[in-house]
Short mmCIF file of C-alpha atoms and ligand atoms in Angstrom, two decimals:
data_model
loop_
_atom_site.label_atom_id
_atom_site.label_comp_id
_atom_site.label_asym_id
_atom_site.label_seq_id
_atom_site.Cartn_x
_atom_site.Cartn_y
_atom_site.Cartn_z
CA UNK A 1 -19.43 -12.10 -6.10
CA UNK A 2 -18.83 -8.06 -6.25
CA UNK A 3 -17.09 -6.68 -3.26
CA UNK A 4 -17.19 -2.49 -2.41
CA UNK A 5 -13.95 -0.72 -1.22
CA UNK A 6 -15.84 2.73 0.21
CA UNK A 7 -14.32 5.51 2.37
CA UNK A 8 -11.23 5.95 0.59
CA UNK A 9 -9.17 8.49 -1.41
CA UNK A 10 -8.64 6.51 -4.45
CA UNK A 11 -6.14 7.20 -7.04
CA UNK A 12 -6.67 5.72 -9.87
CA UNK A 13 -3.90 6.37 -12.59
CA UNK A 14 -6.37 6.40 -15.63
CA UNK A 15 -5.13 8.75 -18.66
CA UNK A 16 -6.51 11.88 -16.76
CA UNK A 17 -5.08 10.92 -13.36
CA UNK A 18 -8.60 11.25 -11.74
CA UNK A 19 -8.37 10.77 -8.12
CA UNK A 20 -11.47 10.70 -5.78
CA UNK A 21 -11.24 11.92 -1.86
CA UNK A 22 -14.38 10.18 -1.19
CA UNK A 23 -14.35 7.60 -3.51
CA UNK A 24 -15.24 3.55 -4.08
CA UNK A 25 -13.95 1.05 -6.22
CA UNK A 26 -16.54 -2.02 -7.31
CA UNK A 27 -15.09 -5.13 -7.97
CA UNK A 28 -16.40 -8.04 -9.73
CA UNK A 29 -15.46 -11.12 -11.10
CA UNK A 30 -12.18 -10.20 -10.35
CA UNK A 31 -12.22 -7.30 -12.28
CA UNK A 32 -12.85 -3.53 -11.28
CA UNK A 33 -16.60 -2.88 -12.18
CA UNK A 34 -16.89 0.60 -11.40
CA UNK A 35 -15.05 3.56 -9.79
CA UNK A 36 -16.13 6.81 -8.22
CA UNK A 37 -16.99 9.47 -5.75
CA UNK A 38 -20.97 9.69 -5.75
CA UNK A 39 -23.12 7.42 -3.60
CA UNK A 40 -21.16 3.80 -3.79
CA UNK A 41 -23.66 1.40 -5.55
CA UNK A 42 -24.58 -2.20 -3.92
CA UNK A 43 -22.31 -5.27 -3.31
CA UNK A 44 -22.35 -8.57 -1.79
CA UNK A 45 -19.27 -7.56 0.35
CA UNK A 46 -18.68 -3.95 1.50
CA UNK A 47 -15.17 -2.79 3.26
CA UNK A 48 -15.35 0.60 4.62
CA UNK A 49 -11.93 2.08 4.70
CA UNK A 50 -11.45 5.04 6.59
CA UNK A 51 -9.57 7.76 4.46
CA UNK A 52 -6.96 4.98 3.35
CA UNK A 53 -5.40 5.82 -0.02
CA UNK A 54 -6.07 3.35 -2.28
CA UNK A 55 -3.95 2.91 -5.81
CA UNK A 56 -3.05 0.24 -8.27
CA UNK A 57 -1.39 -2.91 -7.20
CA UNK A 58 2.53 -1.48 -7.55
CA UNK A 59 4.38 -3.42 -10.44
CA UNK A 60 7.81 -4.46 -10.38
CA UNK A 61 9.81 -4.62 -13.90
CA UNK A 62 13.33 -5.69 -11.96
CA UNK A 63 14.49 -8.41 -9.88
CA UNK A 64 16.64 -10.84 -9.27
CA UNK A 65 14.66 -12.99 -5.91
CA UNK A 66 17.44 -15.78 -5.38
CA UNK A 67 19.45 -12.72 -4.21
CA UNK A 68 17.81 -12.65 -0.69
CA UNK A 69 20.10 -15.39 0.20
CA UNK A 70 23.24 -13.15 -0.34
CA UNK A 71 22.70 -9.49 1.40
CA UNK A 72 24.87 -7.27 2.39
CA UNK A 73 27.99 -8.73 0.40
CA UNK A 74 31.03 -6.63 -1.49
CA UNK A 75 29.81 -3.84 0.03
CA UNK A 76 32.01 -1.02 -1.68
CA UNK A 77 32.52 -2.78 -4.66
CA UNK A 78 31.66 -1.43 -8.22
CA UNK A 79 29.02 -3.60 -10.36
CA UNK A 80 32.11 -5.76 -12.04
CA UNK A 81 33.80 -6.51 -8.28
CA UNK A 82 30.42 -7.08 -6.74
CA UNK A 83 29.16 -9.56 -9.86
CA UNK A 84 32.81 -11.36 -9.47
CA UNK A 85 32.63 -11.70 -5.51
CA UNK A 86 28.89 -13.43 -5.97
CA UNK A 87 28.98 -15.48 -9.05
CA UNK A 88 31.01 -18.28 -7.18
CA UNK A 89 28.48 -17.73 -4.43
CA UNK A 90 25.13 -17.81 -6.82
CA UNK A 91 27.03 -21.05 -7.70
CA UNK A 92 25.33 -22.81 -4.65
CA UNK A 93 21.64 -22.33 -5.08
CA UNK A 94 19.74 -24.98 -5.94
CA UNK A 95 15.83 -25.77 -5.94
CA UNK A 96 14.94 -25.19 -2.57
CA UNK A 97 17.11 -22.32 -2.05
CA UNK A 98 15.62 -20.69 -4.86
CA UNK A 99 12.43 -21.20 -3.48
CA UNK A 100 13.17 -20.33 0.00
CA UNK A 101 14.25 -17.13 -1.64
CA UNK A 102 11.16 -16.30 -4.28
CA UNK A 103 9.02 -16.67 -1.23
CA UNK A 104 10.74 -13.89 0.77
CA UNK A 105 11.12 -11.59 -1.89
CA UNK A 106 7.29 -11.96 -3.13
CA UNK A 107 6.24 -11.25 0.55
CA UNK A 108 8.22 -8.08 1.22
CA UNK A 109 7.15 -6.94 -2.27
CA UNK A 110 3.79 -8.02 -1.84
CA UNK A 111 3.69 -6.28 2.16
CA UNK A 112 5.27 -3.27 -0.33
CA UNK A 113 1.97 -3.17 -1.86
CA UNK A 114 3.57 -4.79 -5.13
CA UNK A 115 0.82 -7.07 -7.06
CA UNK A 116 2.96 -8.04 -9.98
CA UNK A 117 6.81 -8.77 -9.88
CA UNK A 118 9.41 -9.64 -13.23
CA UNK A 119 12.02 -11.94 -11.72
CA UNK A 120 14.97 -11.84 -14.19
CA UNK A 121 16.76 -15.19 -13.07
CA UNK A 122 20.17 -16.30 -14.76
CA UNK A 123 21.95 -18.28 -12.84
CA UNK A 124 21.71 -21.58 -13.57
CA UNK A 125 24.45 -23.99 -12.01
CA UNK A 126 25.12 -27.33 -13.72
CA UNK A 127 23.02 -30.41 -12.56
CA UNK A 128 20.06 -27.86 -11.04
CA UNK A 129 16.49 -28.10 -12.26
CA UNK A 130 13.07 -26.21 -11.61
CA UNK A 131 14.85 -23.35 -10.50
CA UNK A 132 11.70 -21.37 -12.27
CA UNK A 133 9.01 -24.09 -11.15
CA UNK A 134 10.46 -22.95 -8.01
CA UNK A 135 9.47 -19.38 -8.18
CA UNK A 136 5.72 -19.99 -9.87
CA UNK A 137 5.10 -22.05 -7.29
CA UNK A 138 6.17 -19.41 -4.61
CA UNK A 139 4.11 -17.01 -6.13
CA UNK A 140 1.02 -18.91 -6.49
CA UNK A 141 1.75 -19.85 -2.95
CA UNK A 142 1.36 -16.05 -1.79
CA UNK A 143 -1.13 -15.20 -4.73
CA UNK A 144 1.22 -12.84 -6.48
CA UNK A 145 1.74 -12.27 -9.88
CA UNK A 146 4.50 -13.42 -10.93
CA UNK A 147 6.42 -12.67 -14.76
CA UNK A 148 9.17 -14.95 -14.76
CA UNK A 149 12.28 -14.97 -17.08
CA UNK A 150 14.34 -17.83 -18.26
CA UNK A 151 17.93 -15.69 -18.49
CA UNK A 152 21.53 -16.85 -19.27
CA UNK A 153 24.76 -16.36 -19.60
CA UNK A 154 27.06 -18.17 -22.76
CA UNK A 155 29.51 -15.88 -22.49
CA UNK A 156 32.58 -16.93 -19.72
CA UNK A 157 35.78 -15.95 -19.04
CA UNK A 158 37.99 -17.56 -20.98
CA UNK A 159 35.89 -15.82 -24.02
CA UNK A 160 36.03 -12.46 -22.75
CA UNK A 161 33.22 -12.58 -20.46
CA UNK A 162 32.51 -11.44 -16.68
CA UNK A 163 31.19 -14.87 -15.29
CA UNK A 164 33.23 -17.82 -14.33
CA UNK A 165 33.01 -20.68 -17.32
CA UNK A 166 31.46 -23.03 -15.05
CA UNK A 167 28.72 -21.07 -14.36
CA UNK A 168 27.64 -20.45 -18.37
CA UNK A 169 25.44 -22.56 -20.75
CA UNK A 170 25.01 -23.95 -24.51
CA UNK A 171 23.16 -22.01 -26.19
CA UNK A 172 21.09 -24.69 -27.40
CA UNK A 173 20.25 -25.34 -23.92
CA UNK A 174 19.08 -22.02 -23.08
CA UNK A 175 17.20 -22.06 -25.96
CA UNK A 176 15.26 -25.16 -25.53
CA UNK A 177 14.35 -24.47 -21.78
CA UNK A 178 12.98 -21.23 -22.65
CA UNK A 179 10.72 -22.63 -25.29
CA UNK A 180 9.62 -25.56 -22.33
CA UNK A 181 8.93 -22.84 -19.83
CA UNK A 182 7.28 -20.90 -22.17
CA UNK A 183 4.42 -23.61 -21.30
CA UNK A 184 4.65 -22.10 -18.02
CA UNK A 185 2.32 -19.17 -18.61
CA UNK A 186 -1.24 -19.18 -17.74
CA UNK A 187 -4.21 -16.74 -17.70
CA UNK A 188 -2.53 -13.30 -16.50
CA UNK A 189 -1.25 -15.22 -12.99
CA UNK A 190 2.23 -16.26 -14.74
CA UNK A 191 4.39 -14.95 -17.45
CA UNK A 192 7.29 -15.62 -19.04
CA UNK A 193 9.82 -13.52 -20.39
CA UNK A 194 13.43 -14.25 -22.19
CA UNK A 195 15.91 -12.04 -20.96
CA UNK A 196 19.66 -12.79 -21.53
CA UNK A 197 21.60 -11.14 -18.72
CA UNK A 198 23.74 -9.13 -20.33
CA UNK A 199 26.40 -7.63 -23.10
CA UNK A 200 29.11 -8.86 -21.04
CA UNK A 201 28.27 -12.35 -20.04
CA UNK A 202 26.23 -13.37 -23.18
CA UNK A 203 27.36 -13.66 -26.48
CA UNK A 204 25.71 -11.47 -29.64
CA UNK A 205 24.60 -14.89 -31.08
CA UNK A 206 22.50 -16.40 -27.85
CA UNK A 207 21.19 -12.79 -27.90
CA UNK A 208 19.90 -12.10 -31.19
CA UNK A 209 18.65 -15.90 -31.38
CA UNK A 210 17.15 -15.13 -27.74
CA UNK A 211 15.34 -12.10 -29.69
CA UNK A 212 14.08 -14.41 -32.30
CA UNK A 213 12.63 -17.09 -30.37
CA UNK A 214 10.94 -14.40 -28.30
CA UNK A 215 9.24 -12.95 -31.34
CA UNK A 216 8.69 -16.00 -32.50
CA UNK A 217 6.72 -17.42 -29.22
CA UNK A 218 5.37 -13.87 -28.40
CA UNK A 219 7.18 -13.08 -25.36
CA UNK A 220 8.34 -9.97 -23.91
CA UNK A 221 12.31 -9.50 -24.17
CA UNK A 222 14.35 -8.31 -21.29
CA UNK A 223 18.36 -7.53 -20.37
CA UNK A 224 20.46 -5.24 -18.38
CA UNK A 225 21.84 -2.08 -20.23
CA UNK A 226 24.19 0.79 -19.95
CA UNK A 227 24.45 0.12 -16.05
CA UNK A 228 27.93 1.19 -15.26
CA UNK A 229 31.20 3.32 -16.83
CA UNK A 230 32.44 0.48 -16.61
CA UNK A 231 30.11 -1.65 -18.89
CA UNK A 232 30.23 1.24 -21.60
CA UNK A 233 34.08 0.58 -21.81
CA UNK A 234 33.67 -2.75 -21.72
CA UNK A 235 31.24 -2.39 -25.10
CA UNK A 236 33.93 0.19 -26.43
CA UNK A 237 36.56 -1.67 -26.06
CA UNK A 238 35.18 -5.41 -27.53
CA UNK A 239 32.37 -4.35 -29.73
CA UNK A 240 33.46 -1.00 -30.73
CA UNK A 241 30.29 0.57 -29.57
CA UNK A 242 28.20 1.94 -27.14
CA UNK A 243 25.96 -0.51 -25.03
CA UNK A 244 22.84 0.88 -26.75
CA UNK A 245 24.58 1.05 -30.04
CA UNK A 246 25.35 -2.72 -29.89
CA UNK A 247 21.82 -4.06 -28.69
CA UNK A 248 20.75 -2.12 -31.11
CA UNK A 249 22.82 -3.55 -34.49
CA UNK A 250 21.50 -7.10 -32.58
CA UNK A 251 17.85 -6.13 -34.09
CA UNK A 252 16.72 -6.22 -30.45
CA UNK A 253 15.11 -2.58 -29.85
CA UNK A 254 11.68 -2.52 -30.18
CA UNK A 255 8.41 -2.39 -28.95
CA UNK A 256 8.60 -6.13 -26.34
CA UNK A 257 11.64 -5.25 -25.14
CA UNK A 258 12.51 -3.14 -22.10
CA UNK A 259 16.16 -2.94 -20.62
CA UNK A 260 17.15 -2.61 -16.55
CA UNK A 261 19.26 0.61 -15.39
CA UNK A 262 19.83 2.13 -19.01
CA UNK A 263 22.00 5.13 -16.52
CA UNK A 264 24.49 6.06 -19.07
CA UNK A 265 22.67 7.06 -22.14
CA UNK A 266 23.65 9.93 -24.73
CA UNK A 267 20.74 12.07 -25.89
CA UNK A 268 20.80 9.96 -29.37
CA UNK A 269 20.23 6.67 -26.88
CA UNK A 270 17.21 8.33 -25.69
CA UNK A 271 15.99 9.08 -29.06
CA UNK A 272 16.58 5.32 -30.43
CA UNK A 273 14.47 3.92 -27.51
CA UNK A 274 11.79 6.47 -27.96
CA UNK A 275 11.59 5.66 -31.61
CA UNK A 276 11.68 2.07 -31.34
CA UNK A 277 9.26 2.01 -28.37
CA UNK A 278 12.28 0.18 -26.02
CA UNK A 279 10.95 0.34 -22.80
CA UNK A 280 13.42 0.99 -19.30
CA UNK A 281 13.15 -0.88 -15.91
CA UNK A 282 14.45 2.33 -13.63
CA UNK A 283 16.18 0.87 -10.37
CA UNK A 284 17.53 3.89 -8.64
CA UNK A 285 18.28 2.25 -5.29
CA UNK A 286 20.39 0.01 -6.12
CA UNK A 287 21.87 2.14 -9.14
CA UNK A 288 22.83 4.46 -5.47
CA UNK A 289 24.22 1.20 -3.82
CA UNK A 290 26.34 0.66 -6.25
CA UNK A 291 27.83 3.70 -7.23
CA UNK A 292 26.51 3.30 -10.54
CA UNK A 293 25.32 6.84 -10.84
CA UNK A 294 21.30 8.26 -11.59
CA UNK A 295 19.22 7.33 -15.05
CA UNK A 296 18.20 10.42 -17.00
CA UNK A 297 14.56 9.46 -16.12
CA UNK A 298 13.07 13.06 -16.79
CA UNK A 299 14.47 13.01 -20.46
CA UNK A 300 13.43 9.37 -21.34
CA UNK A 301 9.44 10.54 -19.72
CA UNK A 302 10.23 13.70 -21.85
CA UNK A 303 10.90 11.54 -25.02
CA UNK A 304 8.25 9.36 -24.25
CA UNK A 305 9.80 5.77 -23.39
CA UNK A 306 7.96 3.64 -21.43
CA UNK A 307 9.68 3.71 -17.65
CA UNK A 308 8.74 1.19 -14.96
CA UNK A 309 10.59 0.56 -11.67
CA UNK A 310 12.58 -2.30 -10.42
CA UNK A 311 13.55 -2.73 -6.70
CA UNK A 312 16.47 -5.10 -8.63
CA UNK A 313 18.28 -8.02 -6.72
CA UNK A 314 18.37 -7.64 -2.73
CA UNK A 315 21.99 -8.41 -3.04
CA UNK A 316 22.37 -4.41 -4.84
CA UNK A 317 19.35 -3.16 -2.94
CA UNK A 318 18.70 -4.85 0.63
CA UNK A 319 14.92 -3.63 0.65
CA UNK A 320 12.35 -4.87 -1.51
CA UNK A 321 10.23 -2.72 -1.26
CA UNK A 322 8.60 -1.04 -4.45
CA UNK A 323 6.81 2.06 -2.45
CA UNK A 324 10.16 3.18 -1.48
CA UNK A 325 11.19 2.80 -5.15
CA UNK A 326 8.74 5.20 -5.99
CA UNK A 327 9.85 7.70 -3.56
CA UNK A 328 13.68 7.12 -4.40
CA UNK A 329 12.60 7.34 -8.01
CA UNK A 330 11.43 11.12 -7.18
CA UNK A 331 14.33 11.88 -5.09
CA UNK A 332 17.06 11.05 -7.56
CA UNK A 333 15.39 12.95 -10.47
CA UNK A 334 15.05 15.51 -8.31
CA UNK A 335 18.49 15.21 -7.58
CA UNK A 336 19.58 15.54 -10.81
CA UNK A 337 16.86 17.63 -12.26
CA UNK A 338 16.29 20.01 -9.26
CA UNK A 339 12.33 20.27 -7.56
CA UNK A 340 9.93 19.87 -10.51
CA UNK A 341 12.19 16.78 -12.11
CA UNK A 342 9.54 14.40 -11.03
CA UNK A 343 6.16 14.71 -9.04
CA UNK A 344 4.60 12.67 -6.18
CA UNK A 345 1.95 11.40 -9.04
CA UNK A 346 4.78 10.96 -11.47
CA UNK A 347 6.47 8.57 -9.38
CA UNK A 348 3.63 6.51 -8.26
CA UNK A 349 2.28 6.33 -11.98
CA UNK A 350 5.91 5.14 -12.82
CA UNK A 351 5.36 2.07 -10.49
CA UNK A 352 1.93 1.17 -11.40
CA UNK A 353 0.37 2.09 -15.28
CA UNK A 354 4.67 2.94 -16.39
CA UNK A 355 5.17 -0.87 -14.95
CA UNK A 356 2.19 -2.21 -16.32
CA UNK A 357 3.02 -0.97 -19.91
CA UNK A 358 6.88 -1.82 -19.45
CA UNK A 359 5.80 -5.36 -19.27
CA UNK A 360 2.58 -5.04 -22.01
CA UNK A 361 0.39 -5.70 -19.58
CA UNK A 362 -2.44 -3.73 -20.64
CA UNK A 363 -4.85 -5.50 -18.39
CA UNK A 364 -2.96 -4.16 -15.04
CA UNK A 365 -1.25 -0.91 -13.69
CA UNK A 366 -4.69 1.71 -13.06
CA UNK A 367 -8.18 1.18 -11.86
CA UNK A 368 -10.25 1.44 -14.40
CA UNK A 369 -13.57 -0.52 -15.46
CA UNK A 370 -12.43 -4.08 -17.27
CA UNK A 371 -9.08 -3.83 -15.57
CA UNK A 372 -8.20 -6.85 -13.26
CA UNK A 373 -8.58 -5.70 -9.59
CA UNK A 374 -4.68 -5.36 -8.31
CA UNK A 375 -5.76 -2.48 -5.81
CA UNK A 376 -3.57 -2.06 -2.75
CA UNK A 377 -4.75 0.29 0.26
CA UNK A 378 -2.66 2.01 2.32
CA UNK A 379 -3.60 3.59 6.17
CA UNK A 380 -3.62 7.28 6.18
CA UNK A 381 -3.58 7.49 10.01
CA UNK A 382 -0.62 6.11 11.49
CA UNK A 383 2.20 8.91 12.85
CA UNK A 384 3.99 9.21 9.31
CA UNK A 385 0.90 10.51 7.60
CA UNK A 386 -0.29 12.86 10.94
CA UNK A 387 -0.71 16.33 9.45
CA UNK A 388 0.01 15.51 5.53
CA UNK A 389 -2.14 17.55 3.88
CA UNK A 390 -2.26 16.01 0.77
CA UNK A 391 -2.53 12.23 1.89
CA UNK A 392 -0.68 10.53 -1.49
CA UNK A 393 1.92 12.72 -1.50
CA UNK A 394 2.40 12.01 2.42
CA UNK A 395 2.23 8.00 1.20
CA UNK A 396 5.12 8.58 -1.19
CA UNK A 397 7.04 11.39 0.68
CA UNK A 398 7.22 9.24 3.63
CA UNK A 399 7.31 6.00 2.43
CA UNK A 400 8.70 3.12 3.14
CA UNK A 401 5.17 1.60 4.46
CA UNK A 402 3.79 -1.54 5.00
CA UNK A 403 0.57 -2.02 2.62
CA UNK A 404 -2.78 -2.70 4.68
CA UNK A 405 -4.60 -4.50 2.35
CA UNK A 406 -3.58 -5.92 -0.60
CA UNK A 407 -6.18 -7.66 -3.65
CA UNK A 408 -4.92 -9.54 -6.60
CA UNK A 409 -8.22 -10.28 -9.25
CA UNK A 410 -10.09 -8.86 -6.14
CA UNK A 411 -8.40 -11.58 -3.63
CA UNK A 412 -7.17 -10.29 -0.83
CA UNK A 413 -3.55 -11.68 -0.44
CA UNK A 414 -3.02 -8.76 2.44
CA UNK A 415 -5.07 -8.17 5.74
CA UNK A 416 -4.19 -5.74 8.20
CA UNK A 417 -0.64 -5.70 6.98
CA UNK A 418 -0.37 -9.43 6.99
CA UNK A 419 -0.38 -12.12 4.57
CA UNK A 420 -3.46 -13.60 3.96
CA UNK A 421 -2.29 -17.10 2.13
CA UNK A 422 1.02 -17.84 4.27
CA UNK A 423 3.14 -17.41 7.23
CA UNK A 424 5.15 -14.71 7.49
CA UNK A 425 7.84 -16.25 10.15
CA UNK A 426 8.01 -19.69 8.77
CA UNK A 427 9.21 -17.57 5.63
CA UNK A 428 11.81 -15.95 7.19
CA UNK A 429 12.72 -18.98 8.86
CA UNK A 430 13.06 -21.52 6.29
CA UNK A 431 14.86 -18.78 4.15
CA UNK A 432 17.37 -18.53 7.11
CA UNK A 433 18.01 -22.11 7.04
CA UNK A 434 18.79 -21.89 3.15
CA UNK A 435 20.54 -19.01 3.28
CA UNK A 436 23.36 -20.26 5.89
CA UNK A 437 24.52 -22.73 3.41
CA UNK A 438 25.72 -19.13 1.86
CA UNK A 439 26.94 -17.89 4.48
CA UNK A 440 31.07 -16.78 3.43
ZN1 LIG B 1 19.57 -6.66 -12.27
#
């Protein structure tokens, strides 16, 4: 079955950037067959779309989804305050709740125009189960992709650590559930990552035996780095180091790993994860929400490290939406870096081919022949786009929007701005039901 997408200005974030103002995109077998801007060839299924932009699915390489049950909590509080105000609320979730929760966050993200998200999930109260069967089973609900982590935290308190005791593991434990849900994955639909949360709430041991296991089972390796002033004291103060400087002497940078924030680096920092090939989930809303201050994204792109974008937890960043990522992206290297910091296309190939390579997923991230068919397409003519004269910069300038159609493997999982495979209310209302049992 080969379906057409004709009509539209499609961007398709191949080496040379080649866009196409006229342009198709063939799809077939759930992969992209063809792209380009002469006469569109034959298809079982044409869509004609009417000057919509059309890019890569957006991937997200941050996120934390049982977050959507907590909002809008410790609202001026540093990273530290805010963790310590939530863990004893993260306490609560359970199986449903977690679920309740994957499912909203896939559907903004997916109504975002996102086609893959990386769910970093940690928390992991005594006596639950299938908190990560809970997720996959959201996401093949709404047909996203989904790359799930099994995190954790061994690291509490009474040891020096940021969460509570009760709410850290064995490291056996961790160990052994990782390996199960490594069982998890399946053709390109579901991933699984390891990804110990952090320096402070994991010990060095669970984290260079997390790296091993990894390596060993040929996973991709994830954590949160050099997010605060706060953290790099932290480091200083117990480990003697810098955050970056301590992962590092762990054996962990390299080419499968990629870290979240990574805001406070020195110039050598840079260096190190351009010569290891360390990769950097850039989450610059929520790095704003919390005060945490603005990654030196133009330097790391300069150095060449692989950057993706994260929208992060929703209780650090109360939108999940990765289009306005992009946009934030450009606006906060701009701040820092003044008017040519970042372009439009700089930012949107950050969320698409810089997500797609953050996560090794070779397969995803541009339209190009052999590549699975992620496409999102966005409506050019609504009043936020009325006299843009260059319509993807007026997507990204003016963003957030609401994707129009969205295709995973060439399935639409987004019609006319709705979702295709589930209800978009009874979402919202089952999560509101779970998330009451949060409520302070
Ligand atoms: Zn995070």
């Amino acid at each position: 079955m080969s379906l057409l997408l004709t009509g539209a200005h499609v961007v398709t974030m191949d080496d040379a950037g080649a866009e196409y103002p006229e342009g198709w995109v063939l799809v077939a077998d759930g992969r992209v067959e063809a792209v380009g801007d002469s006469t569109p060839p034959a298809a079982d299924r044409q869509v004609t779309l009417d000057g919509a932009v059309v890019t890569p699915g957006l991937v997200n390489t941050h996120h934390h989804l049982y977050q959507t049950l907590t909002r809008a909590r410790a609202q001026e509080a540093d990273l530290f305050t805010w963790l310590k105000t939530l863990y004893p609320v993260w306490a609560g979730i359970d199986e449903e709740s977690v679920y309740a929760a994957a499912r909203t966050g896939l559907a903004e993200l997916a109504l975002s125009g996102c086609t893959t998200v990386f769910d970093h999930h940690y928390v992991f109260p005594r006596g639950t189960s299938g908190l990560i069967e809970a997720e996959v089973r959201a996401a093949r609900e709404l047909g996203v992709r989904i790359v799930a982590s099994r995190g954790s935290m061994d690291l509490g308190e009474s040891d020096g650590g940021l969460p509570p005791d009760s709410l850290v593991e064995r490291l056996d434990d961790v160990l052994a559930e990782t390996e199960r849900l490594a069982g998890l994955q399946d053709d390109g639909f579901v991933q699984i990552a390891v990804a110990p949360c952090s320096p402070f709430s994991v010990t060095g041991k669970l984290m260079e035996e997390s790296a091993q296991l990894a390596r060993r089972l040929g996973l991709v390796l994830h954590t949160h780095l050099a997010e605060t002033v706060e953290e790099e004291a932290y480091c200083r103060e117990l480990y003697g180091c810098t955050p970056v400087e301590y992962l590092d002497s762990l054996g962990w940078l390299d080419g499968d790993v990629w870290c979240a924030h990574c805001v406070h680096l020195s110039e050598r920092d840079v260096r190190r994860f351009a010569d290891t090939g360390t990769g950097v989930a850039h989450c610059p809303t929520s790095n704003l929400r919390l005060g945490a201050g603005v990654a030196p994204i133009r330097d790391l792109r300069d150095g060449g490290v692989r950057v993706g974008l994260g929208v992060d937890g929703s209780a650090s960043n109360e939108r999940g939406d990765l289009l306005l990522e992009v946009k934030q992206a450009l606006l906060v290297a701009r701040g820092r870096g003044g008017p040519a910091a970042l372009t439009v296309r700089d930012a949107l190939r950050l969320g698409t081919r810089g997500g797609a390579a953050v996560l090794r997923r070779t397969d995803l991230g541009s339209l190009e022949p052999g590549k699975r068919a992620d496409i999102a397409v966005w409506r050019t003519d609504g009043l936020a786009l009325a006299g843009a004269a260059d319509p993807v910069a007026g997507l990204v300038l003016s963003a957030p929007h609401r994707v129009d159609r969205l295709y995973v493997e060439g399935e639409a999982i987004v019609r006319d701005g709705r979702l295709v495979r589930a209800d978009e209310e009874e979402i919202a209302r089952h999560h509101r039901d779970q998330a009451r049992r949060f409520v302070p």
